[in-house]
PDB file of C-alpha atoms in Angstrom:
ATOM      1  CA  MET A   1      -0.250  -0.002  -0.189  1.00 49.00           C
ATOM      2  CA  PRO A   2       2.027   3.196  -1.374  1.00 54.00           C
ATOM      3  CA  ILE A   3       2.452   6.016   0.877  1.00 60.00           C
ATOM      4  CA  LYS A   4       0.282   9.287   0.519  1.00 65.00           C
ATOM      5  CA  PHE A   5       2.212  12.584   1.715  1.00 80.00           C
ATOM      6  CA  LYS A   6      -0.888  15.060   1.973  1.00 84.00           C
ATOM      7  CA  PRO A   7       0.017  18.741   1.706  1.00 90.00           C
ATOM      8  CA  LYS A   8      -1.639  21.138   4.273  1.00 90.00           C
ATOM      9  CA  LEU A   9      -5.265  22.141   3.795  1.00 90.00           C
ATOM     10  CA  LEU A  10      -5.989  25.754   3.137  1.00 93.00           C
ATOM     11  CA  PRO A  11      -8.858  26.968   4.960  1.00 93.00           C
ATOM     12  CA  LEU A  12     -12.437  26.644   3.060  1.00 93.00           C
ATOM     13  CA  LYS A  13     -14.157  29.729   1.551  1.00 93.00           C
ATOM     14  CA  LYS A  14     -17.389  31.126   3.586  1.00 91.00           C
ATOM     15  CA  GLU A  15     -20.769  30.023   1.949  1.00 88.00           C
ATOM     16  CA  GLU A  16     -21.164  33.989   1.198  1.00 91.00           C
ATOM     17  CA  GLU A  17     -17.401  34.098  -0.296  1.00 93.00           C
ATOM     18  CA  LEU A  18     -18.568  31.667  -2.777  1.00 92.00           C
ATOM     19  CA  LYS A  19     -19.287  33.012  -5.983  1.00 93.00           C
ATOM     20  CA  THR A  20     -20.394  28.833  -7.263  1.00 95.00           C
ATOM     21  CA  LEU A  21     -20.793  25.782  -5.961  1.00 95.00           C
ATOM     22  CA  VAL A  22     -18.723  23.896  -8.246  1.00 96.00           C
ATOM     23  CA  GLU A  23     -15.245  24.838  -8.783  1.00 95.00           C
ATOM     24  CA  ASN A  24     -15.279  27.768  -7.159  1.00 97.00           C
ATOM     25  CA  ARG A  25     -11.902  29.199  -8.170  1.00 96.00           C
ATOM     26  CA  SER A  26      -9.293  31.564  -6.368  1.00 96.00           C
ATOM     27  CA  VAL A  27      -6.384  32.712  -8.192  1.00 96.00           C
ATOM     28  CA  TYR A  28      -2.745  33.771  -7.182  1.00 96.00           C
ATOM     29  CA  ALA A  29      -0.661  35.059  -9.915  1.00 94.00           C
ATOM     30  CA  LEU A  30       3.079  35.064 -10.234  1.00 93.00           C
ATOM     31  CA  PRO A  31       5.172  35.687 -12.705  1.00 91.00           C
ATOM     32  CA  HIS A  32       5.911  32.151 -14.003  1.00 95.00           C
ATOM     33  CA  CYS A  33       3.369  30.434 -12.902  1.00 96.00           C
ATOM     34  CA  GLU A  34      -0.590  31.054 -11.761  1.00 97.00           C
ATOM     35  CA  LEU A  35      -1.774  28.536  -8.468  1.00 97.00           C
ATOM     36  CA  ASN A  36      -5.545  28.401  -8.772  1.00 97.00           C
ATOM     37  CA  VAL A  37      -7.478  26.600  -5.715  1.00 97.00           C
ATOM     38  CA  PHE A  38     -10.490  25.190  -6.870  1.00 97.00           C
ATOM     39  CA  GLU A  39     -13.501  24.243  -4.127  1.00 97.00           C
ATOM     40  CA  THR A  40     -16.576  22.089  -5.140  1.00 97.00           C
ATOM     41  CA  HIS A  41     -19.432  22.139  -2.518  1.00 97.00           C
ATOM     42  CA  GLN A  42     -22.095  20.135  -4.270  1.00 96.00           C
ATOM     43  CA  ALA A  43     -22.124  16.683  -6.505  1.00 97.00           C
ATOM     44  CA  SER A  44     -21.611  17.458 -10.282  1.00 96.00           C
ATOM     45  CA  GLU A  45     -20.763  15.409 -13.123  1.00 96.00           C
ATOM     46  CA  LYS A  46     -18.692  16.053 -16.512  1.00 95.00           C
ATOM     47  CA  VAL A  47     -17.547  19.544 -15.279  1.00 96.00           C
ATOM     48  CA  LYS A  48     -14.984  20.577 -18.196  1.00 96.00           C
ATOM     49  CA  LEU A  49     -11.394  22.723 -17.426  1.00 95.00           C
ATOM     50  CA  VAL A  50      -8.786  23.706 -19.795  1.00 96.00           C
ATOM     51  CA  PHE A  51      -5.640  25.605 -19.227  1.00 96.00           C
ATOM     52  CA  ASN A  52      -3.070  27.126 -22.057  1.00 95.00           C
ATOM     53  CA  ASP A  53      -0.371  25.997 -20.060  1.00 96.00           C
ATOM     54  CA  MET A  54       1.065  22.315 -18.440  1.00 96.00           C
ATOM     55  CA  VAL A  55      -0.754  21.985 -15.006  1.00 97.00           C
ATOM     56  CA  LEU A  56      -0.331  20.221 -11.683  1.00 97.00           C
ATOM     57  CA  THR A  57      -2.902  19.315 -10.123  1.00 97.00           C
ATOM     58  CA  THR A  58      -3.331  18.147  -6.270  1.00 96.00           C
ATOM     59  CA  MET A  59      -5.930  17.028  -4.131  1.00 96.00           C
ATOM     60  CA  LEU A  60      -6.523  18.342  -0.366  1.00 96.00           C
ATOM     61  CA  ARG A  61      -9.735  17.300  -0.081  1.00 96.00           C
ATOM     62  CA  GLY A  62     -12.974  14.994  -0.980  1.00 96.00           C
ATOM     63  CA  LYS A  63     -12.861  12.864  -3.933  1.00 96.00           C
ATOM     64  CA  LYS A  64     -12.765  13.597  -7.686  1.00 96.00           C
ATOM     65  CA  VAL A  65     -13.372  11.360 -10.688  1.00 97.00           C
ATOM     66  CA  MET A  66     -10.929  12.447 -13.622  1.00 96.00           C
ATOM     67  CA  HIS A  67     -11.353  11.672 -17.162  1.00 95.00           C
ATOM     68  CA  LEU A  68      -8.517  12.599 -18.836  1.00 94.00           C
ATOM     69  CA  PHE A  69      -6.598  11.308 -22.652  1.00 89.00           C
ATOM     70  CA  GLY A  70     -10.271  10.504 -24.407  1.00 79.00           C
ATOM     71  CA  SER A  71     -11.020   7.275 -22.455  1.00 72.00           C
ATOM     72  CA  GLN A  72      -8.580   7.222 -18.917  1.00 80.00           C
ATOM     73  CA  HIS A  73     -10.471   7.969 -15.701  1.00 91.00           C
ATOM     74  CA  PHE A  74      -9.499   7.206 -12.150  1.00 95.00           C
ATOM     75  CA  ASP A  75     -10.190   8.174  -8.666  1.00 96.00           C
ATOM     76  CA  TYR A  76      -8.579  11.626  -7.416  1.00 96.00           C
ATOM     77  CA  LEU A  77      -8.103  11.469  -3.757  1.00 95.00           C
ATOM     78  CA  PRO A  78      -5.776  13.754  -1.482  1.00 94.00           C
ATOM     79  CA  GLY A  79      -1.890  12.791  -1.370  1.00 92.00           C
ATOM     80  CA  GLU A  80      -2.461  12.406  -5.263  1.00 94.00           C
ATOM     81  CA  SER A  81      -0.960  14.645  -7.986  1.00 95.00           C
ATOM     82  CA  VAL A  82      -1.909  14.493 -11.958  1.00 96.00           C
ATOM     83  CA  ILE A  83      -0.118  16.303 -14.565  1.00 96.00           C
ATOM     84  CA  VAL A  84      -2.007  17.699 -17.291  1.00 96.00           C
ATOM     85  CA  PRO A  85      -0.729  19.171 -20.730  1.00 95.00           C
ATOM     86  CA  ASN A  86      -1.018  22.218 -21.882  1.00 95.00           C
ATOM     87  CA  TYR A  87      -4.770  22.594 -24.098  1.00 95.00           C
ATOM     88  CA  GLU A  88      -5.666  19.040 -22.646  1.00 95.00           C
ATOM     89  CA  GLU A  89      -9.278  19.005 -21.571  1.00 95.00           C
ATOM     90  CA  MET A  90      -9.682  17.603 -17.973  1.00 95.00           C
ATOM     91  CA  VAL A  91     -13.933  16.333 -17.649  1.00 96.00           C
ATOM     92  CA  ILE A  92     -14.861  15.959 -13.937  1.00 97.00           C
ATOM     93  CA  ASP A  93     -17.183  14.373 -11.577  1.00 97.00           C
ATOM     94  CA  PHE A  94     -17.666  15.154  -8.148  1.00 98.00           C
ATOM     95  CA  PRO A  95     -19.810  12.132  -6.836  1.00 97.00           C
ATOM     96  CA  GLU A  96     -19.753  12.526  -3.224  1.00 96.00           C
ATOM     97  CA  ALA A  97     -19.120  16.846  -2.858  1.00 96.00           C
ATOM     98  CA  ASP A  98     -21.584  18.295  -0.440  1.00 95.00           C
ATOM     99  CA  ARG A  99     -21.591  21.370   1.878  1.00 92.00           C
ATOM    100  CA  ASP A 100     -20.221  18.599   4.880  1.00 93.00           C
ATOM    101  CA  ASN A 101     -17.667  16.974   2.408  1.00 94.00           C
ATOM    102  CA  PRO A 102     -16.669  19.403   0.117  1.00 96.00           C
ATOM    103  CA  THR A 103     -13.570  18.887  -2.493  1.00 97.00           C
ATOM    104  CA  GLN A 104     -10.232  21.274  -2.600  1.00 97.00           C
ATOM    105  CA  CYS A 105      -7.398  21.130  -5.107  1.00 97.00           C
ATOM    106  CA  LEU A 106      -4.498  22.671  -6.187  1.00 97.00           C
ATOM    107  CA  ALA A 107      -4.003  23.581 -10.030  1.00 97.00           C
ATOM    108  CA  LEU A 108      -0.318  25.281 -10.642  1.00 97.00           C
ATOM    109  CA  ALA A 109      -0.402  26.261 -14.541  1.00 97.00           C
ATOM    110  CA  VAL A 110       3.445  26.487 -14.737  1.00 96.00           C
ATOM    111  CA  ASP A 111       5.034  28.919 -17.837  1.00 95.00           C
ATOM    112  CA  GLY A 112       6.569  27.050 -20.465  1.00 94.00           C
ATOM    113  CA  ASP A 113      10.169  28.888 -20.229  1.00 94.00           C
ATOM    114  CA  ILE A 114      10.769  28.163 -17.201  1.00 95.00           C
ATOM    115  CA  LEU A 115       9.827  24.309 -17.282  1.00 94.00           C
ATOM    116  CA  LYS A 116      12.524  24.882 -20.908  1.00 94.00           C
ATOM    117  CA  ASP A 117      14.706  26.773 -18.673  1.00 95.00           C
ATOM    118  CA  THR A 118      14.785  23.627 -15.704  1.00 95.00           C
ATOM    119  CA  LEU A 119      15.127  21.336 -18.202  1.00 94.00           C
ATOM    120  CA  GLN A 120      18.221  22.549 -19.647  1.00 94.00           C
ATOM    121  CA  LEU A 121      19.742  22.879 -16.215  1.00 92.00           C
ATOM    122  CA  LEU A 122      19.501  19.588 -14.961  1.00 91.00           C
ATOM    123  CA  ASN A 123      20.427  18.002 -18.631  1.00 92.00           C
ATOM    124  CA  ASP A 124      23.410  20.114 -19.338  1.00 93.00           C
ATOM    125  CA  LYS A 125      24.688  20.269 -15.418  1.00 91.00           C
ATOM    126  CA  TYR A 126      23.177  16.885 -13.645  1.00 89.00           C
ATOM    127  CA  PRO A 127      22.590  14.480 -16.545  1.00 88.00           C
ATOM    128  CA  LYS A 128      21.525  10.935 -15.550  1.00 85.00           C
ATOM    129  CA  ALA A 129      23.647   8.027 -15.076  1.00 79.00           C
ATOM    130  CA  GLU A 130      22.366   6.041 -17.784  1.00 75.00           C
ATOM    131  CA  THR A 131      23.626   6.768 -21.199  1.00 73.00           C
ATOM    132  CA  GLY A 132      21.052   8.001 -23.636  1.00 77.00           C
ATOM    133  CA  ASP A 133      18.437   8.801 -20.599  1.00 83.00           C
ATOM    134  CA  SER A 134      17.547  12.608 -20.061  1.00 90.00           C
ATOM    135  CA  TRP A 135      15.200  14.798 -17.794  1.00 92.00           C
ATOM    136  CA  ASN A 136      12.209  15.129 -18.856  1.00 92.00           C
ATOM    137  CA  ILE A 137       8.556  15.296 -17.738  1.00 92.00           C
ATOM    138  CA  ASP A 138       6.938  11.899 -18.625  1.00 89.00           C
ATOM    139  CA  LEU A 139       2.965  11.948 -19.246  1.00 88.00           C
ATOM    140  CA  SER A 140       3.447   8.269 -19.163  1.00 85.00           C
ATOM    141  CA  CYS A 141       3.467   8.519 -15.579  1.00 88.00           C
ATOM    142  CA  PHE A 142       0.953  11.516 -15.055  1.00 93.00           C
ATOM    143  CA  HIS A 143      -0.870  10.284 -11.675  1.00 93.00           C
ATOM    144  CA  LEU A 144       1.036   9.678  -9.093  1.00 90.00           C
ATOM    145  CA  GLN A 145       1.490   9.690  -5.209  1.00 88.00           C
ATOM    146  CA  ASN A 146       3.117  12.641  -3.608  1.00 91.00           C
ATOM    147  CA  SER A 147       6.329  12.080  -2.472  1.00 85.00           C
ATOM    148  CA  LEU A 148       7.472  13.695   1.204  1.00 85.00           C
ATOM    149  CA  GLU A 149       9.628  16.315  -1.096  1.00 88.00           C
ATOM    150  CA  ILE A 150       6.765  17.150  -3.464  1.00 92.00           C
ATOM    151  CA  THR A 151       4.135  17.662  -0.460  1.00 94.00           C
ATOM    152  CA  ALA A 152       6.987  20.066   1.286  1.00 93.00           C
ATOM    153  CA  THR A 153       7.515  21.944  -1.810  1.00 95.00           C
ATOM    154  CA  ILE A 154       3.737  22.341  -2.496  1.00 96.00           C
ATOM    155  CA  ASP A 155       3.358  23.671   1.159  1.00 96.00           C
ATOM    156  CA  ARG A 156       5.967  26.014   0.648  1.00 96.00           C
ATOM    157  CA  LEU A 157       5.408  27.516  -3.032  1.00 96.00           C
ATOM    158  CA  VAL A 158       1.230  28.096  -1.655  1.00 96.00           C
ATOM    159  CA  ARG A 159       2.652  29.946   1.683  1.00 95.00           C
ATOM    160  CA  ILE A 160       4.840  31.862  -0.952  1.00 95.00           C
ATOM    161  CA  SER A 161       2.008  32.533  -3.387  1.00 94.00           C
ATOM    162  CA  THR A 162      -0.793  33.473  -0.997  1.00 93.00           C
ATOM    163  CA  GLU A 163       1.014  35.408   2.222  1.00 91.00           C
ATOM    164  CA  PRO A 164       2.310  38.887   2.002  1.00 91.00           C
ATOM    165  CA  ILE A 165       6.348  37.736   1.646  1.00 90.00           C
ATOM    166  CA  ALA A 166       9.101  39.776   0.506  1.00 89.00           C
ATOM    167  CA  ALA A 167      11.103  38.965  -2.732  1.00 92.00           C
ATOM    168  CA  LYS A 168       8.107  36.861  -3.443  1.00 94.00           C
ATOM    169  CA  ASP A 169       8.564  36.685  -7.260  1.00 94.00           C
ATOM    170  CA  VAL A 170      12.205  35.510  -6.810  1.00 95.00           C
ATOM    171  CA  LEU A 171      11.074  32.693  -3.996  1.00 96.00           C
ATOM    172  CA  ALA A 172       8.390  31.217  -6.293  1.00 95.00           C
ATOM    173  CA  ASP A 173      10.766  31.229  -9.181  1.00 95.00           C
ATOM    174  CA  PHE A 174      13.152  29.577  -6.794  1.00 96.00           C
ATOM    175  CA  THR A 175      10.274  26.737  -5.482  1.00 96.00           C
ATOM    176  CA  LEU A 176       8.785  26.483  -8.479  1.00 96.00           C
ATOM    177  CA  LYS A 177      12.325  25.199 -10.213  1.00 95.00           C
ATOM    178  CA  GLU A 178      12.475  22.760  -7.355  1.00 95.00           C
ATOM    179  CA  LEU A 179       9.330  21.366  -7.574  1.00 96.00           C
ATOM    180  CA  LEU A 180       9.683  20.211 -11.125  1.00 95.00           C
ATOM    181  CA  ILE A 181      13.127  18.642 -10.303  1.00 94.00           C
ATOM    182  CA  ARG A 182      11.204  17.113  -7.398  1.00 92.00           C
ATOM    183  CA  LEU A 183       8.395  16.021  -9.771  1.00 93.00           C
ATOM    184  CA  MET A 184      10.719  14.491 -12.573  1.00 92.00           C
ATOM    185  CA  GLN A 185      12.515  12.557  -9.512  1.00 89.00           C
ATOM    186  CA  THR A 186       9.238  11.318  -8.607  1.00 87.00           C
ATOM    187  CA  GLN A 187       8.200  10.278 -11.345  1.00 88.00           C
ATOM    188  CA  ALA A 188      11.339   8.509 -12.439  1.00 83.00           C
ATOM    189  CA  ARG A 189      11.276   6.697  -8.948  1.00 81.00           C
ATOM    190  CA  GLN A 190       7.670   5.455  -9.470  1.00 80.00           C
ATOM    191  CA  LEU A 191       8.628   4.423 -13.334  1.00 77.00           C
ATOM    192  CA  ILE A 192      11.209   2.208 -11.994  1.00 76.00           C
ATOM    193  CA  LEU A 193       8.950   0.842  -8.771  1.00 74.00           C
ATOM    194  CA  ASP A 194       5.912   0.327 -11.120  1.00 70.00           C
ATOM    195  CA  SER A 195       8.123  -1.760 -13.947  1.00 63.00           C
ATOM    196  CA  TYR A 196      11.530  -2.335 -12.631  1.00 54.00           C
ATOM    197  CA  HIS A 197      11.166  -5.806 -14.141  1.00 56.00           C
ATOM    198  CA  LYS A 198      11.023  -4.422 -17.446  1.00 56.00           C
ATOM    199  CA  HIS A 199      14.132  -1.746 -17.291  1.00 54.00           C
ATOM    200  CA  THR A 200      16.671  -4.945 -17.415  1.00 57.00           C
ATOM    201  CA  GLY A 201      19.344  -2.766 -18.484  1.00 61.00           C
ATOM    202  CA  ASN A 202      19.025   0.148 -16.041  1.00 75.00           C
ATOM    203  CA  ARG A 203      21.436  -0.301 -13.230  1.00 83.00           C
ATOM    204  CA  PHE A 204      18.692   1.659 -10.305  1.00 85.00           C
ATOM    205  CA  ALA A 205      16.441  -1.092 -11.672  1.00 84.00           C
ATOM    206  CA  TYR A 206      18.268  -3.562 -10.422  1.00 86.00           C
ATOM    207  CA  VAL A 207      19.191  -1.926  -7.353  1.00 89.00           C
ATOM    208  CA  VAL A 208      15.313  -1.594  -6.742  1.00 88.00           C
ATOM    209  CA  GLN A 209      14.529  -5.162  -7.253  1.00 88.00           C
ATOM    210  CA  TYR A 210      16.984  -6.441  -4.907  1.00 91.00           C
ATOM    211  CA  ILE A 211      15.368  -4.223  -2.411  1.00 93.00           C
ATOM    212  CA  LYS A 212      12.391  -5.515  -2.819  1.00 90.00           C
ATOM    213  CA  ASP A 213      13.580  -8.886  -2.640  1.00 91.00           C
ATOM    214  CA  HIS A 214      15.341  -8.520   0.358  1.00 93.00           C
ATOM    215  CA  LEU A 215      13.749  -6.087   2.740  1.00 93.00           C
ATOM    216  CA  HIS A 216      13.733  -8.202   5.417  1.00 90.00           C
ATOM    217  CA  GLU A 217      17.738  -8.586   5.456  1.00 92.00           C
ATOM    218  CA  GLU A 218      20.333  -6.007   6.187  1.00 92.00           C
ATOM    219  CA  ILE A 219      20.735  -3.747   3.205  1.00 94.00           C
ATOM    220  CA  THR A 220      23.678  -1.775   3.164  1.00 93.00           C
ATOM    221  CA  VAL A 221      24.800   1.257   0.921  1.00 93.00           C
ATOM    222  CA  ASP A 222      28.167  -0.456   0.164  1.00 94.00           C
ATOM    223  CA  LYS A 223      26.367  -4.073  -0.798  1.00 93.00           C
ATOM    224  CA  LEU A 224      23.945  -1.573  -3.342  1.00 94.00           C
ATOM    225  CA  SER A 225      27.090   0.378  -4.387  1.00 93.00           C
ATOM    226  CA  ASN A 226      28.285  -2.966  -5.410  1.00 93.00           C
ATOM    227  CA  LEU A 227      25.241  -4.023  -7.522  1.00 90.00           C
ATOM    228  CA  CYS A 228      25.817  -0.895  -9.264  1.00 88.00           C
ATOM    229  CA  CYS A 229      29.344  -1.470 -10.002  1.00 87.00           C
ATOM    230  CA  MET A 230      29.777   2.245  -8.576  1.00 90.00           C
ATOM    231  CA  SER A 231      31.683   3.566  -5.974  1.00 93.00           C
ATOM    232  CA  LYS A 232      29.495   4.291  -2.712  1.00 93.00           C
ATOM    233  CA  PRO A 233      30.193   7.891  -2.773  1.00 92.00           C
ATOM    234  CA  ASN A 234      29.140   8.559  -6.719  1.00 91.00           C
ATOM    235  CA  PHE A 235      26.411   5.774  -6.112  1.00 92.00           C
ATOM    236  CA  PHE A 236      24.435   7.420  -3.260  1.00 91.00           C
ATOM    237  CA  ARG A 237      24.947  11.190  -5.263  1.00 90.00           C
ATOM    238  CA  CYS A 238      23.353   9.714  -8.604  1.00 89.00           C
ATOM    239  CA  PHE A 239      20.946   7.720  -6.785  1.00 90.00           C
ATOM    240  CA  LYS A 240      19.594  10.591  -4.937  1.00 89.00           C
ATOM    241  CA  ARG A 241      19.849  12.996  -7.949  1.00 88.00           C
ATOM    242  CA  GLU A 242      18.114  10.364 -10.028  1.00 86.00           C
ATOM    243  CA  PHE A 243      15.376   9.859  -7.488  1.00 86.00           C
ATOM    244  CA  GLY A 244      14.945  12.950  -4.944  1.00 86.00           C
ATOM    245  CA  ILE A 245      15.558  10.593  -2.142  1.00 89.00           C
ATOM    246  CA  SER A 246      19.089   8.704  -0.257  1.00 92.00           C
ATOM    247  CA  PRO A 247      18.987   5.164  -0.885  1.00 93.00           C
ATOM    248  CA  VAL A 248      18.657   4.796   2.877  1.00 93.00           C
ATOM    249  CA  ASP A 249      15.313   6.954   3.130  1.00 92.00           C
ATOM    250  CA  PHE A 250      14.434   4.985   0.044  1.00 92.00           C
ATOM    251  CA  VAL A 251      14.813   1.397   1.997  1.00 95.00           C
ATOM    252  CA  VAL A 252      13.084   2.594   4.920  1.00 94.00           C
ATOM    253  CA  GLN A 253       9.951   3.510   2.681  1.00 90.00           C
ATOM    254  CA  GLU A 254       9.802   0.778   1.114  1.00 92.00           C
ATOM    255  CA  ARG A 255       9.809  -1.361   4.763  1.00 95.00           C
ATOM    256  CA  LEU A 256       7.135   1.053   5.573  1.00 94.00           C
ATOM    257  CA  LYS A 257       4.994   0.025   2.615  1.00 91.00           C
ATOM    258  CA  GLN A 258       5.778  -3.795   3.429  1.00 94.00           C
ATOM    259  CA  ALA A 259       4.643  -3.367   7.197  1.00 95.00           C
ATOM    260  CA  LYS A 260       1.713  -1.004   5.997  1.00 93.00           C
ATOM    261  CA  THR A 261       0.665  -4.849   3.709  1.00 93.00           C
ATOM    262  CA  LEU A 262       1.536  -7.196   6.753  1.00 94.00           C
ATOM    263  CA  LEU A 263      -0.510  -5.043   9.209  1.00 93.00           C
ATOM    264  CA  GLY A 264      -3.554  -5.835   6.694  1.00 91.00           C
ATOM    265  CA  ASP A 265      -2.929  -9.466   7.412  1.00 91.00           C
ATOM    266  CA  VAL A 266      -4.926 -10.113  11.209  1.00 88.00           C
ATOM    267  CA  SER A 267      -2.958 -13.399  12.191  1.00 91.00           C
ATOM    268  CA  MET A 268       0.572 -11.312  12.237  1.00 92.00           C
ATOM    269  CA  SER A 269       1.307  -9.394  15.374  1.00 94.00           C
ATOM    270  CA  VAL A 270       2.406  -6.100  15.178  1.00 95.00           C
ATOM    271  CA  SER A 271       5.923  -6.918  15.768  1.00 95.00           C
ATOM    272  CA  GLU A 272       5.880  -9.767  13.688  1.00 95.00           C
ATOM    273  CA  ALA A 273       5.019  -7.267  10.570  1.00 95.00           C
ATOM    274  CA  CYS A 274       7.937  -5.211  11.756  1.00 96.00           C
ATOM    275  CA  TYR A 275      10.785  -7.506  11.980  1.00 95.00           C
ATOM    276  CA  ALA A 276       9.324  -9.471   8.696  1.00 95.00           C
ATOM    277  CA  SER A 277       9.814  -5.949   6.697  1.00 95.00           C
ATOM    278  CA  GLY A 278      13.281  -5.669   7.984  1.00 95.00           C
ATOM    279  CA  PHE A 279      13.315  -3.561  10.613  1.00 95.00           C
ATOM    280  CA  LYS A 280      15.399  -4.017  13.731  1.00 93.00           C
ATOM    281  CA  ASP A 281      13.737  -1.797  16.334  1.00 94.00           C
ATOM    282  CA  LEU A 282      10.214  -1.895  17.963  1.00 95.00           C
ATOM    283  CA  SER A 283      10.246   1.171  19.394  1.00 95.00           C
ATOM    284  CA  TYR A 284      11.938   2.899  16.121  1.00 95.00           C
ATOM    285  CA  PHE A 285       9.291   1.354  14.118  1.00 95.00           C
ATOM    286  CA  PHE A 286       6.638   2.611  15.985  1.00 95.00           C
ATOM    287  CA  LYS A 287       7.674   6.230  16.065  1.00 94.00           C
ATOM    288  CA  LEU A 288       8.655   6.051  12.265  1.00 93.00           C
ATOM    289  CA  PHE A 289       5.106   4.969  11.766  1.00 93.00           C
ATOM    290  CA  LYS A 290       3.333   7.466  13.532  1.00 91.00           C
ATOM    291  CA  ARG A 291       5.267  10.003  12.265  1.00 89.00           C
ATOM    292  CA  ILE A 292       4.553   9.240   8.666  1.00 86.00           C
ATOM    293  CA  GLU A 293       1.131   7.817   9.173  1.00 85.00           C
ATOM    294  CA  GLY A 294       0.143   9.774  11.273  1.00 85.00           C
ATOM    295  CA  VAL A 295      -1.609   7.199  13.398  1.00 90.00           C
ATOM    296  CA  THR A 296       0.448   3.893  15.255  1.00 94.00           C
ATOM    297  CA  PRO A 297       0.687   0.771  13.623  1.00 94.00           C
ATOM    298  CA  ASN A 298      -2.509  -0.572  15.903  1.00 93.00           C
ATOM    299  CA  GLU A 299      -4.597   2.236  14.878  1.00 93.00           C
ATOM    300  CA  TYR A 300      -3.709   1.609  11.373  1.00 92.00           C
ATOM    301  CA  ARG A 301      -4.464  -1.550  11.681  1.00 91.00           C
ATOM    302  CA  ARG A 302      -7.957  -1.048  13.500  1.00 88.00           C
ATOM    303  CA  ARG A 303      -8.924   1.143  10.612  1.00 85.00           C
ATOM    304  CA  LEU A 304      -7.955  -1.915   8.027  1.00 83.00           C
ATOM    305  CA  ASN A 305     -10.304  -3.838   9.709  1.00 70.00           C
TER     306      ASN A 305
END
């Protein structure tokens, strides 16, 4: 079960402030991006939305059903983001929205020039480890779970956009570039995670497969760097650059996902789920789980059953 990192909730509009109950829009304009906050307070179907620029959308509250690219549709929930190319029509259903359970979604329209500049910087100065591979926004991975890094950067960009902050435009541009980099790193990580068995020539895919197959064992950076035929410092640096997370943190996140899956098995105790996922310290496991998930492993299990 994937970990979802949810951006901070924004205050909802008061009823008298709403211009419409369906996709009420608040706009915060910056030089190279436009932050839109959409709220819907009643059930609706087939609401259409188009932007002139590429848009990164992130769900904050409630549930939508998104229809994209002509035929694809899926539930869209808090802790998830969707990338929509420019001029692509979104058709949105709000099956559960009402005044007590509104939806709230961020839509960040990104100027094409800053995207181009960010891609050029990465490909010139920080090329990918695999020959022939390059940085880009991959639209085959348009629906993704927010990483901790994406969530923190979105929260920071929202604060810059919505509050009276000195040098707002400069800070917004730096943060927007960081968000684009974090997004591409998360995409790269998700693509490898979803289909690592297909990327047989990719060294990091081989490492990911090894980690997944050996979560219950001790996994060292020395071992992983040897699998990649790279020095330990170079492996650590390249892994973090490509995926936006250190190899050590990646192993911890994969163990936490494994533990969440095992907690669904009522025949297994919480301590057994902890140790079977590769954690050696039960107290550390409880603290980590509570910090990431917001609930203890026992509370998480009760919610599942």
